[in-house]
Amino acid sequence: MNFANHPYLCKGLIIFKNKINYRVSILGMRIGVRLFGLLLQRV
């Protein structure tokens, strides 16, 4: 399957990847904030 023959599909994949990256980064930030809060409580 050649993606060059399907520009719409290729665009859709890029948008899909960006959405996943966005959600993962938000999850990572939330986890980071929780860990940071735990560290502050221990100090």
CSV table of N, CA and C in Angstrom, one decimal:
chain,number,residue,atom,x,y,z
A,1,MET,N,0.9,-1.2,0.0
A,1,MET,CA,0.0,0.0,0.0
A,1,MET,C,0.9,1.2,0.0
A,2,ASN,N,0.7,2.1,-1.0
A,2,ASN,CA,1.5,3.3,-1.1
A,2,ASN,C,0.8,4.5,-0.6
A,3,PHE,N,1.4,5.1,0.5
A,3,PHE,CA,0.7,6.3,1.1
A,3,PHE,C,0.7,7.5,0.1
A,4,ALA,N,1.6,7.5,-0.8
A,4,ALA,CA,1.7,8.7,-1.7
A,4,ALA,C,0.5,8.7,-2.6
A,5,ASN,N,-0.2,7.5,-2.8
A,5,ASN,CA,-1.4,7.5,-3.6
A,5,ASN,C,-2.6,7.9,-2.8
A,6,HIS,N,-2.5,8.0,-1.5
A,6,HIS,CA,-3.6,8.3,-0.6
A,6,HIS,C,-3.3,9.5,0.3
A,7,PRO,N,-3.3,10.7,-0.3
A,7,PRO,CA,-2.9,11.9,0.5
A,7,PRO,C,-3.9,12.1,1.7
A,8,TYR,N,-5.2,11.8,1.5
A,8,TYR,CA,-6.2,12.1,2.5
A,8,TYR,C,-5.9,11.1,3.7
A,9,LEU,N,-5.6,9.9,3.4
A,9,LEU,CA,-5.3,8.9,4.4
A,9,LEU,C,-4.0,9.3,5.2
A,10,CYS,N,-3.0,9.7,4.4
A,10,CYS,CA,-1.8,10.2,5.1
A,10,CYS,C,-2.0,11.3,6.0
A,11,LYS,N,-2.8,12.3,5.5
A,11,LYS,CA,-3.2,13.4,6.4
A,11,LYS,C,-3.9,13.0,7.6
A,12,GLY,N,-4.8,12.1,7.5
A,12,GLY,CA,-5.6,11.5,8.6
A,12,GLY,C,-4.7,10.9,9.6
A,13,LEU,N,-3.7,10.1,9.2
A,13,LEU,CA,-2.7,9.5,10.1
A,13,LEU,C,-1.9,10.5,10.8
A,14,ILE,N,-1.5,11.6,10.2
A,14,ILE,CA,-0.7,12.6,10.9
A,14,ILE,C,-1.6,13.3,11.9
A,15,ILE,N,-2.8,13.6,11.6
A,15,ILE,CA,-3.7,14.2,12.6
A,15,ILE,C,-4.0,13.3,13.8
A,16,PHE,N,-4.2,12.0,13.4
A,16,PHE,CA,-4.4,11.0,14.5
A,16,PHE,C,-3.2,10.9,15.4
A,17,LYS,N,-2.0,10.9,14.8
A,17,LYS,CA,-0.8,10.8,15.6
A,17,LYS,C,-0.7,12.0,16.6
A,18,ASN,N,-1.0,13.2,16.0
A,18,ASN,CA,-0.9,14.5,16.8
A,18,ASN,C,-1.9,14.4,18.0
A,19,LYS,N,-3.1,13.9,17.7
A,19,LYS,CA,-4.1,13.8,18.8
A,19,LYS,C,-3.6,12.8,19.9
A,20,ILE,N,-3.0,11.7,19.5
A,20,ILE,CA,-2.4,10.8,20.5
A,20,ILE,C,-1.3,11.4,21.3
A,21,ASN,N,-0.4,12.1,20.6
A,21,ASN,CA,0.7,12.8,21.3
A,21,ASN,C,0.2,13.8,22.3
A,22,TYR,N,-0.8,14.5,21.9
A,22,TYR,CA,-1.4,15.6,22.7
A,22,TYR,C,-2.0,15.0,24.0
A,23,ARG,N,-2.7,13.9,23.9
A,23,ARG,CA,-3.3,13.2,25.0
A,23,ARG,C,-2.2,12.6,25.9
A,24,VAL,N,-1.2,12.0,25.3
A,24,VAL,CA,-0.1,11.4,26.1
A,24,VAL,C,0.7,12.5,26.9
A,25,SER,N,0.9,13.7,26.2
A,25,SER,CA,1.6,14.7,26.9
A,25,SER,C,0.8,15.3,28.1
A,26,ILE,N,-0.6,15.3,27.9
A,26,ILE,CA,-1.4,15.8,29.0
A,26,ILE,C,-1.4,14.8,30.2
A,27,LEU,N,-1.4,13.5,29.9
A,27,LEU,CA,-1.4,12.4,30.9
A,27,LEU,C,0.0,12.5,31.6
A,28,GLY,N,1.1,12.7,30.9
A,28,GLY,CA,2.4,12.8,31.5
A,28,GLY,C,2.5,14.0,32.4
A,29,MET,N,1.9,15.1,32.0
A,29,MET,CA,1.9,16.3,32.9
A,29,MET,C,1.1,16.0,34.2
A,30,ARG,N,0.0,15.4,34.1
A,30,ARG,CA,-0.8,15.1,35.3
A,30,ARG,C,0.0,14.2,36.2
A,31,ILE,N,0.6,13.1,35.7
A,31,ILE,CA,1.4,12.2,36.5
A,31,ILE,C,2.5,13.0,37.1
A,32,GLY,N,3.2,13.8,36.3
A,32,GLY,CA,4.3,14.6,36.8
A,32,GLY,C,3.9,15.5,38.0
A,33,VAL,N,2.7,16.1,37.8
A,33,VAL,CA,2.2,17.0,38.9
A,33,VAL,C,1.9,16.2,40.2
A,34,ARG,N,1.4,15.0,40.0
A,34,ARG,CA,1.1,14.2,41.2
A,34,ARG,C,2.4,13.8,41.9
A,35,LEU,N,3.4,13.3,41.1
A,35,LEU,CA,4.6,12.9,41.7
A,35,LEU,C,5.3,14.1,42.4
A,36,PHE,N,5.2,15.3,41.8
A,36,PHE,CA,5.8,16.5,42.4
A,36,PHE,C,5.1,16.8,43.7
A,37,GLY,N,3.8,16.7,43.7
A,37,GLY,CA,3.0,16.9,45.0
A,37,GLY,C,3.4,15.9,46.1
A,38,LEU,N,3.6,14.7,45.7
A,38,LEU,CA,4.1,13.7,46.7
A,38,LEU,C,5.4,14.1,47.3
A,39,LEU,N,6.3,14.5,46.4
A,39,LEU,CA,7.7,14.9,46.8
A,39,LEU,C,7.6,16.1,47.8
A,40,LEU,N,6.7,17.1,47.5
A,40,LEU,CA,6.6,18.2,48.3
A,40,LEU,C,6.0,17.8,49.7
A,41,GLN,N,5.1,16.9,49.7
A,41,GLN,CA,4.5,16.4,51.0
A,41,GLN,C,5.6,15.8,51.9
A,42,ARG,N,6.5,15.0,51.2
A,42,ARG,CA,7.6,14.3,52.0
A,42,ARG,C,8.6,15.3,52.6
A,43,VAL,N,8.8,16.4,51.9
A,43,VAL,CA,9.9,17.3,52.4
A,43,VAL,C,9.5,18.0,53.7
